[in-house]
Amino acid sequence: MIRRTPIAAMLACLFVTGCALGPDYQRPAIDLPEVHSGSSARATGETSSLAKQNWRDVFTDPALKALIDEALTAGPDALLAAARLREAEALAGVSRAPLLPQASLSLNTSPTVRQPGERFTASYLGGAGISWEIDLWGRYRRASEAAQAELLASDEARHGMQASLIASVARYYFQLATLHETLTVTERSAKNQAEVLRLIKRLSAAGISSAAEERQQESALATTEASLPPLRRQIAETENALAILLGRAPGALRLESPPQLALPGFIPPGLPSSLLEQRPDIRQAEARLMAANARVGEARALFFPSLSLTAIFGGVSTSLADVVHGRAPAVASVGPNLLQPLFAGGQIYFNKQAAEARLEQAVISYRKTILNALGEVANGLVAYETGNDLMDIQARRVAASREAMRLADLRFRAGTTNFLEVLDAQRQLLAAETQEAQALLEKRLALVNVYLALGGGW
């Protein structure tokens, strides 16, 4: 049995497989909480997460699902992300090329002189060459490792874009629904105010009501009607923004029907640690950390000698035609080349320092991304759960305002109260109905934000 010494083992490592310098990647230790801040008592023990559901099961409205599908397939953001991913795939292929032998054809010329005083002549060397730099210190393997990690980061960026695109389409869709609902409420209020104005005019003609009351109602009606054009403008602007997101021309989208969306009573957030696997931005940050880690090994390998094997086979002659047609005397050269850097003005040293600094930045960025994710989840859960209370309050307010309006109208018609009570009831009802629609929008947007914060959508 042959006993191998440590030196023999090292040489085997160098000349057979090569040794990759630099630290192998290990995920940094992150101190994560046991549960998400802001989660309800009911959701605290949940290990499943809303983000594990497909977006089609969360956003169930058929029109919304059709818009999201269109954005994911034809939207400019989706097409741009796909093109960037193809670029990253190509660059990963480029990074693997130095690991393989390189072959080339060459034709070189050089001036020569045979005797003093004679004119210069030229000699030609043509042939094929093969070179292969043995990756002793893992420089190219680390470079390939970094490129693969950057490819992974590009893929996660595409996933993040998809999640963000789903959320953006849903937000615009719900905003449009709220704008249409607000427009309907405002138009209904203006119609009711116009009917009251006609009543006051009849009462004024009969001498029962005053001209002041007629002017007050005209002013109230004009105020309500003045809010209609801005609402229609906002609807058009939101439709145009959504159309551009889908890859359509502005003005090519018109949505009228309100969405149908069953809002869950509570949201299971899952465990905080699941964010590391579900959020594309965290996965992207970790991939960039892996790339930065590999770049450190690549930079360290530049301090050590490089060994390459080269072989040249061809012919040499003073006649270019002989070289081209293969009639020149044959020449061959085979051998190793060893290159040890001695002085480069500090370039190699500072390159390593820069790589290590970028690795430190990547670690900080990775941890910051996780903290931001935890904060987004906590804020989203609080917004969603408090939204239930807000919707209940607004519903009670609308019911009370409608009853107050009905009673004020009856008392005014009976002559037992002045018209100011009617005006105040009109304003209160319009404000209550408008804010009820806004409360529903906030609840829907909170669902979108939590789903996105948990990493769902892709």
Coordinates of C-alpha atoms in Angstrom, one line a residue:
M1 CA 0.0 0.0 0.0
I2 CA 1.3 3.4 -0.9
R3 CA 1.1 6.0 1.9
R4 CA 0.4 9.5 0.7
T5 CA 2.1 12.4 2.5
P6 CA 0.2 15.7 2.9
I7 CA 2.5 17.2 0.2
A8 CA 1.5 14.4 -2.2
A9 CA -2.1 15.0 -1.4
M10 CA -1.8 18.7 -2.1
L11 CA 0.0 18.1 -5.4
A12 CA -2.8 15.7 -6.4
C13 CA -5.3 18.3 -5.5
L14 CA -3.5 20.9 -7.6
F15 CA -2.7 18.9 -10.7
V16 CA -5.8 16.7 -10.9
T17 CA -8.8 18.8 -9.8
G18 CA -7.3 22.1 -8.5
C19 CA -8.1 23.7 -5.2
A20 CA -10.6 26.6 -5.0
L21 CA -9.3 29.4 -2.8
G22 CA -11.6 31.5 -0.6
P23 CA -14.4 30.5 1.8
D24 CA -17.2 28.2 0.7
Y25 CA -20.5 29.9 1.1
Q26 CA -22.5 29.5 4.3
R27 CA -25.8 31.3 5.0
P28 CA -25.2 34.0 7.7
A29 CA -26.9 33.4 11.0
I30 CA -30.0 35.5 11.3
D31 CA -31.8 36.0 14.6
L32 CA -35.5 35.7 13.5
P33 CA -38.5 36.1 15.8
E34 CA -40.7 33.0 16.6
V35 CA -43.8 34.7 15.2
H36 CA -44.6 37.7 13.1
S37 CA -45.2 41.0 14.9
G38 CA -48.8 42.1 14.3
S39 CA -50.3 38.7 13.8
S40 CA -53.5 37.8 15.6
A41 CA -53.7 35.3 18.4
R42 CA -55.6 33.0 16.0
A43 CA -52.8 33.2 13.4
T44 CA -49.9 33.0 15.8
G45 CA -49.8 29.2 15.8
E46 CA -50.2 28.8 12.0
T47 CA -47.3 27.2 10.2
S48 CA -48.9 27.5 6.8
S49 CA -48.7 30.8 4.9
L50 CA -51.0 32.7 2.7
A51 CA -48.0 33.1 0.3
K52 CA -48.1 29.3 -0.4
Q53 CA -51.4 29.8 -2.2
N54 CA -51.3 30.4 -5.9
W55 CA -52.3 34.0 -6.8
R56 CA -55.3 32.6 -8.7
D57 CA -56.7 31.2 -5.4
V58 CA -56.2 34.6 -3.7
F59 CA -57.5 37.0 -6.4
T60 CA -60.5 35.1 -7.5
D61 CA -62.3 37.7 -9.6
P62 CA -62.3 36.5 -13.2
A63 CA -61.7 39.9 -14.8
L64 CA -58.7 40.5 -12.5
K65 CA -57.2 37.1 -13.2
A66 CA -57.5 37.8 -16.9
L67 CA -55.7 41.1 -16.5
I68 CA -52.9 39.5 -14.4
D69 CA -52.4 36.7 -16.9
E70 CA -52.1 39.4 -19.7
A71 CA -49.6 41.4 -17.6
L72 CA -47.4 38.3 -16.9
T73 CA -47.3 37.3 -20.6
A74 CA -47.3 40.5 -22.6
G75 CA -46.5 43.3 -20.1
P76 CA -43.3 45.3 -20.8
D77 CA -42.0 44.6 -17.3
A78 CA -42.4 40.8 -17.8
L79 CA -40.7 40.9 -21.2
L80 CA -37.9 43.0 -19.9
A81 CA -37.3 40.6 -16.9
A82 CA -37.2 37.6 -19.3
A83 CA -34.6 39.3 -21.5
R84 CA -32.5 40.1 -18.5
L85 CA -32.6 36.5 -17.5
R86 CA -31.5 35.3 -20.9
E87 CA -28.6 37.7 -20.6
A88 CA -27.6 36.3 -17.3
E89 CA -27.8 32.7 -18.7
A90 CA -25.5 33.7 -21.5
L91 CA -23.0 35.3 -19.1
A92 CA -23.0 32.2 -17.0
G93 CA -22.0 30.3 -20.1
V94 CA -19.2 32.7 -20.8
S95 CA -17.8 32.2 -17.3
R96 CA -17.5 28.5 -17.9
A97 CA -15.4 28.9 -21.1
P98 CA -12.0 29.4 -19.4
L99 CA -12.3 26.0 -17.7
L100 CA -12.0 24.2 -21.1
P101 CA -9.1 24.1 -23.6
Q102 CA -9.1 26.9 -26.2
A103 CA -8.2 26.2 -29.9
S104 CA -7.4 28.8 -32.5
L105 CA -5.8 29.3 -36.0
S106 CA -3.1 31.9 -36.4
L107 CA -0.9 33.4 -39.1
N108 CA 2.1 35.4 -37.9
T109 CA 4.7 37.3 -39.9
S110 CA 8.1 38.6 -38.9
P111 CA 10.9 40.5 -40.8
T112 CA 14.3 38.6 -41.2
V113 CA 17.6 39.4 -42.8
R114 CA 20.1 36.8 -43.9
Q115 CA 23.3 38.8 -44.5
P116 CA 24.4 42.3 -43.5
G117 CA 23.5 44.7 -46.2
E118 CA 20.9 42.5 -47.7
R119 CA 17.3 43.6 -47.9
F120 CA 14.7 42.5 -45.4
T121 CA 12.6 39.4 -46.1
A122 CA 9.6 38.1 -44.3
S123 CA 8.9 34.7 -42.8
Y124 CA 5.4 33.4 -42.1
L125 CA 4.3 31.0 -39.4
G126 CA 0.8 29.5 -39.7
G127 CA -1.0 26.7 -37.9
A128 CA -3.3 25.6 -35.1
G129 CA -2.8 26.2 -31.5
I130 CA -4.3 24.7 -28.4
S131 CA -4.0 26.2 -24.9
W132 CA -5.4 25.2 -21.6
E133 CA -4.9 27.1 -18.3
I134 CA -5.1 24.6 -15.5
D135 CA -7.3 26.0 -12.8
L136 CA -4.9 25.3 -10.0
W137 CA -6.4 27.7 -7.4
G138 CA -10.0 27.6 -8.5
R139 CA -10.0 31.1 -10.0
Y140 CA -12.2 30.2 -12.9
R141 CA -14.3 27.9 -10.9
R142 CA -15.0 30.7 -8.4
A143 CA -15.8 33.0 -11.3
S144 CA -18.2 30.4 -12.7
E145 CA -19.7 29.9 -9.3
A146 CA -20.2 33.7 -9.0
A147 CA -21.8 33.8 -12.5
Q148 CA -24.2 31.0 -11.5
A149 CA -25.2 32.9 -8.4
E150 CA -25.8 36.0 -10.4
L151 CA -27.9 34.0 -12.8
L152 CA -29.9 32.8 -9.7
A153 CA -30.2 36.4 -8.6
S154 CA -31.6 37.4 -12.0
D155 CA -34.1 34.6 -11.8
E156 CA -35.2 35.7 -8.4
A157 CA -35.4 39.3 -9.7
R158 CA -37.8 37.9 -12.3
H159 CA -39.8 36.2 -9.6
G160 CA -39.9 39.5 -7.7
M161 CA -41.0 41.3 -10.7
Q162 CA -43.8 38.8 -11.2
A163 CA -45.0 39.2 -7.6
S164 CA -44.8 43.0 -7.9
L165 CA -46.6 42.9 -11.2
I166 CA -49.5 40.8 -9.8
A167 CA -49.7 43.2 -6.8
S168 CA -49.7 46.3 -9.1
V169 CA -52.4 45.0 -11.4
A170 CA -54.6 44.1 -8.3
R171 CA -54.0 47.5 -6.8
Y172 CA -55.0 49.4 -10.0
Y173 CA -58.0 47.1 -10.3
F174 CA -59.3 47.7 -6.8
Q175 CA -58.6 51.4 -7.1
L176 CA -60.7 51.5 -10.2
A177 CA -63.5 49.7 -8.4
T178 CA -63.4 52.2 -5.6
L179 CA -63.4 55.2 -8.0
H180 CA -66.4 53.7 -9.9
E181 CA -68.2 53.2 -6.6
T182 CA -67.4 56.7 -5.4
L183 CA -68.6 58.0 -8.8
T184 CA -71.8 56.1 -8.4
V185 CA -72.4 57.4 -4.9
T186 CA -71.6 61.0 -5.9
E187 CA -73.9 60.8 -8.9
R188 CA -76.7 59.3 -6.7
S189 CA -76.2 62.1 -4.2
A190 CA -76.3 64.7 -6.9
K191 CA -79.5 63.2 -8.3
N192 CA -81.1 63.3 -4.8
Q193 CA -79.9 66.9 -4.3
A194 CA -81.5 67.9 -7.6
E195 CA -84.8 66.4 -6.5
V196 CA -84.7 68.3 -3.3
L197 CA -83.9 71.4 -5.2
R198 CA -87.0 70.9 -7.4
L199 CA -89.0 70.4 -4.2
I200 CA -87.7 73.7 -2.7
K201 CA -88.5 75.6 -5.9
R202 CA -92.1 74.4 -5.7
L203 CA -92.3 75.3 -2.0
S204 CA -90.7 78.7 -2.8
A205 CA -93.2 79.3 -5.5
A206 CA -96.0 78.5 -3.1
G207 CA -94.4 80.9 -0.5
I208 CA -93.5 78.1 1.9
S209 CA -89.8 78.1 1.4
S210 CA -87.4 81.0 1.1
A211 CA -85.1 82.1 -1.7
A212 CA -82.1 81.6 0.7
E213 CA -82.9 77.9 1.1
E214 CA -83.1 77.6 -2.7
R215 CA -79.7 79.2 -3.1
Q216 CA -78.2 77.0 -0.4
Q217 CA -79.4 73.8 -2.2
E218 CA -78.1 75.1 -5.5
S219 CA -74.7 75.6 -3.9
A220 CA -74.8 72.2 -2.3
L221 CA -75.7 70.6 -5.7
A222 CA -73.0 72.5 -7.5
T223 CA -70.4 71.4 -4.9
T224 CA -71.4 67.8 -5.4
E225 CA -71.4 68.0 -9.2
A226 CA -68.0 69.7 -9.1
S227 CA -66.5 66.5 -7.7
L228 CA -67.6 64.4 -10.6
P229 CA -65.1 65.6 -13.3
P230 CA -62.1 64.9 -11.1
L231 CA -63.4 61.4 -10.4
R232 CA -63.8 60.7 -14.1
R233 CA -60.3 62.0 -14.7
Q234 CA -58.9 59.8 -12.0
I235 CA -60.7 56.8 -13.5
A236 CA -59.2 57.5 -17.0
E237 CA -55.7 58.0 -15.5
T238 CA -55.9 54.8 -13.6
E239 CA -57.2 52.9 -16.6
N240 CA -54.4 54.3 -18.7
A241 CA -51.8 53.3 -16.1
L242 CA -53.2 49.8 -15.9
A243 CA -53.2 49.6 -19.7
I244 CA -49.5 50.5 -19.9
L245 CA -48.8 47.8 -17.3
L246 CA -50.5 45.3 -19.6
G247 CA -48.6 46.5 -22.7
R248 CA -51.6 48.2 -24.2
A249 CA -51.9 51.7 -25.5
P250 CA -53.5 54.3 -23.2
G251 CA -57.2 54.4 -23.7
A252 CA -57.4 50.8 -24.7
L253 CA -58.9 49.6 -21.4
R254 CA -62.3 50.2 -19.9
L255 CA -63.5 48.6 -16.7
E256 CA -67.0 49.1 -15.4
S257 CA -68.0 46.0 -13.4
P258 CA -67.1 45.9 -9.7
P259 CA -64.7 43.1 -8.6
Q260 CA -65.9 40.1 -6.7
L261 CA -63.4 39.2 -4.0
A262 CA -64.0 37.3 -0.8
L263 CA -61.8 38.7 1.8
P264 CA -60.5 36.2 4.4
G265 CA -61.3 36.8 8.0
F266 CA -57.6 36.5 9.0
I267 CA -54.4 35.8 7.2
P268 CA -52.1 32.9 8.2
P269 CA -48.6 34.5 7.9
G270 CA -46.6 31.3 8.5
L271 CA -43.3 31.3 10.3
P272 CA -40.9 34.2 9.9
S273 CA -38.2 31.7 8.8
S274 CA -40.3 30.8 5.8
L275 CA -39.7 34.3 4.4
L276 CA -36.1 33.2 3.6
E277 CA -37.5 30.7 1.1
Q278 CA -40.6 32.5 -0.1
R279 CA -39.6 36.2 -0.7
P280 CA -37.9 36.7 -4.0
D281 CA -36.0 39.8 -2.8
I282 CA -34.5 37.8 0.1
R283 CA -33.5 35.0 -2.2
Q284 CA -32.1 37.5 -4.7
A285 CA -30.0 39.2 -1.9
E286 CA -28.7 35.8 -0.8
A287 CA -27.7 34.9 -4.4
R288 CA -25.8 38.1 -4.6
L289 CA -24.1 37.3 -1.3
M290 CA -23.1 33.9 -2.8
A291 CA -21.7 35.7 -5.8
A292 CA -19.7 38.1 -3.7
N293 CA -18.4 35.2 -1.6
A294 CA -17.2 33.5 -4.7
R295 CA -15.5 36.7 -6.1
V296 CA -13.3 36.8 -3.0
G297 CA -11.9 33.4 -3.9
E298 CA -11.4 34.5 -7.5
A299 CA -9.5 37.6 -6.2
R300 CA -7.3 35.6 -3.9
A301 CA -6.3 33.2 -6.7
L302 CA -4.6 36.1 -8.6
F303 CA -1.8 36.1 -6.0
F304 CA -0.7 32.6 -7.1
P305 CA 1.1 31.4 -10.3
S306 CA -0.9 30.3 -13.3
L307 CA 0.0 27.2 -15.2
S308 CA -1.1 26.7 -18.8
L309 CA -0.3 24.0 -21.4
T310 CA 0.1 25.2 -24.9
A311 CA 0.6 23.3 -28.2
I312 CA 1.3 24.8 -31.7
F313 CA 1.3 22.8 -34.9
G314 CA 1.9 24.4 -38.2
G315 CA 4.4 25.4 -40.9
V316 CA 7.0 28.1 -41.4
S317 CA 8.3 29.6 -44.7
T318 CA 9.3 32.8 -46.4
S319 CA 6.5 32.0 -48.9
L320 CA 3.0 32.8 -47.8
A321 CA 1.6 30.6 -50.4
D322 CA 3.5 27.6 -49.1
V323 CA 2.1 28.2 -45.6
V324 CA -1.4 28.6 -46.8
H325 CA -1.3 25.5 -49.0
G326 CA 0.4 23.3 -46.4
R327 CA 3.8 23.0 -48.3
A328 CA 5.8 24.7 -45.6
P329 CA 8.2 22.8 -43.4
A330 CA 6.3 21.6 -40.3
V331 CA 7.0 22.9 -36.9
A332 CA 5.5 21.9 -33.5
S333 CA 5.8 23.2 -30.0
V334 CA 4.4 21.7 -26.9
G335 CA 5.0 22.7 -23.3
P336 CA 3.8 24.3 -20.1
N337 CA 3.9 28.0 -19.3
L338 CA 4.2 29.2 -15.7
L339 CA 3.5 32.8 -14.8
Q340 CA 3.9 34.2 -11.3
P341 CA 2.9 37.8 -10.8
L342 CA 5.5 39.9 -8.9
F343 CA 4.5 43.5 -9.1
A344 CA 1.3 45.1 -10.5
G345 CA 1.3 48.4 -8.6
G346 CA -0.9 47.0 -5.9
Q347 CA -3.7 46.1 -8.3
I348 CA -4.0 42.5 -7.1
Y349 CA -4.0 43.4 -3.5
F350 CA -6.6 46.2 -3.8
N351 CA -8.7 44.0 -6.0
K352 CA -8.9 41.5 -3.2
Q353 CA -9.6 44.2 -0.7
A354 CA -12.5 45.5 -2.8
A355 CA -13.9 41.9 -3.2
E356 CA -13.9 41.5 0.6
A357 CA -15.6 44.8 1.1
R358 CA -18.3 43.9 -1.5
L359 CA -18.8 40.6 0.5
E360 CA -19.3 42.6 3.7
Q361 CA -21.8 44.9 1.9
A362 CA -23.7 41.9 0.6
V363 CA -24.0 40.4 4.1
I364 CA -25.3 43.7 5.4
S365 CA -27.7 44.1 2.5
Y366 CA -29.0 40.5 3.0
R367 CA -29.7 41.1 6.7
K368 CA -31.3 44.5 5.9
T369 CA -33.6 42.9 3.3
I370 CA -34.8 40.4 5.9
L371 CA -35.5 43.1 8.4
N372 CA -37.4 45.1 5.8
A373 CA -39.4 42.0 4.9
L374 CA -40.3 41.4 8.6
G375 CA -41.4 45.1 8.9
E376 CA -43.6 44.9 5.7
V377 CA -45.3 41.7 7.0
A378 CA -45.9 43.2 10.4
N379 CA -47.3 46.5 9.0
G380 CA -49.5 44.6 6.5
L381 CA -50.9 42.3 9.1
V382 CA -51.8 45.2 11.4
A383 CA -53.4 47.1 8.5
Y384 CA -55.5 44.1 7.4
E385 CA -56.7 43.2 10.9
T386 CA -57.6 46.8 11.9
G387 CA -59.3 47.1 8.5
N388 CA -62.1 44.9 9.8
D389 CA -62.9 47.3 12.6
L390 CA -62.8 50.3 10.2
M391 CA -65.2 48.6 7.8
D392 CA -67.6 47.8 10.6
I393 CA -67.5 51.4 11.9
Q394 CA -68.1 52.8 8.4
A395 CA -71.0 50.5 7.8
R396 CA -72.7 51.7 11.0
R397 CA -72.0 55.3 10.0
V398 CA -73.6 54.8 6.6
A399 CA -76.7 53.2 8.1
A400 CA -77.0 56.0 10.7
S401 CA -76.5 58.7 8.0
R402 CA -79.1 57.3 5.7
E403 CA -81.6 57.2 8.6
A404 CA -80.7 60.7 9.6
M405 CA -81.2 61.9 6.0
R406 CA -84.6 60.2 5.8
L407 CA -85.8 61.7 9.1
A408 CA -84.4 65.2 8.2
D409 CA -86.3 65.1 4.8
L410 CA -89.5 64.0 6.5
R411 CA -89.3 66.8 9.1
F412 CA -88.5 69.4 6.5
R413 CA -91.4 68.4 4.3
A414 CA -93.6 68.5 7.4
G415 CA -92.3 72.0 8.2
T416 CA -91.0 71.0 11.6
T417 CA -87.3 71.8 10.9
N418 CA -85.2 74.2 8.8
F419 CA -83.4 73.3 5.7
L420 CA -79.9 73.5 7.3
E421 CA -80.6 70.1 8.9
V422 CA -81.3 68.6 5.5
L423 CA -78.1 70.1 4.0
D424 CA -76.1 68.7 6.9
A425 CA -77.6 65.3 6.5
Q426 CA -76.8 65.3 2.8
R427 CA -73.2 66.1 3.4
Q428 CA -72.9 63.5 6.2
L429 CA -74.4 60.8 4.0
L430 CA -72.2 61.5 1.0
A431 CA -69.1 61.6 3.2
A432 CA -70.1 58.3 5.0
E433 CA -70.7 56.4 1.7
T434 CA -67.5 57.7 0.2
Q435 CA -65.4 56.7 3.2
E436 CA -67.1 53.3 3.3
A437 CA -65.9 52.7 -0.2
Q438 CA -62.4 53.9 0.8
A439 CA -62.4 51.6 3.8
L440 CA -63.1 48.6 1.5
L441 CA -60.3 49.7 -0.8
E442 CA -57.8 49.9 2.2
K443 CA -58.9 46.4 3.2
R444 CA -58.3 45.0 -0.3
L445 CA -55.0 46.8 -0.6
A446 CA -53.9 45.4 2.8
L447 CA -54.6 41.9 1.5
V448 CA -52.4 42.6 -1.6
N449 CA -49.6 44.1 0.5
V450 CA -49.6 41.2 3.0
Y451 CA -49.6 38.6 0.2
L452 CA -46.7 40.4 -1.5
A453 CA -44.8 40.9 1.8
L454 CA -45.1 37.2 2.5
G455 CA -43.5 36.4 -0.8
G456 CA -46.5 35.1 -2.7
G457 CA -47.5 35.7 -6.3
W458 CA -45.0 33.7 -8.3

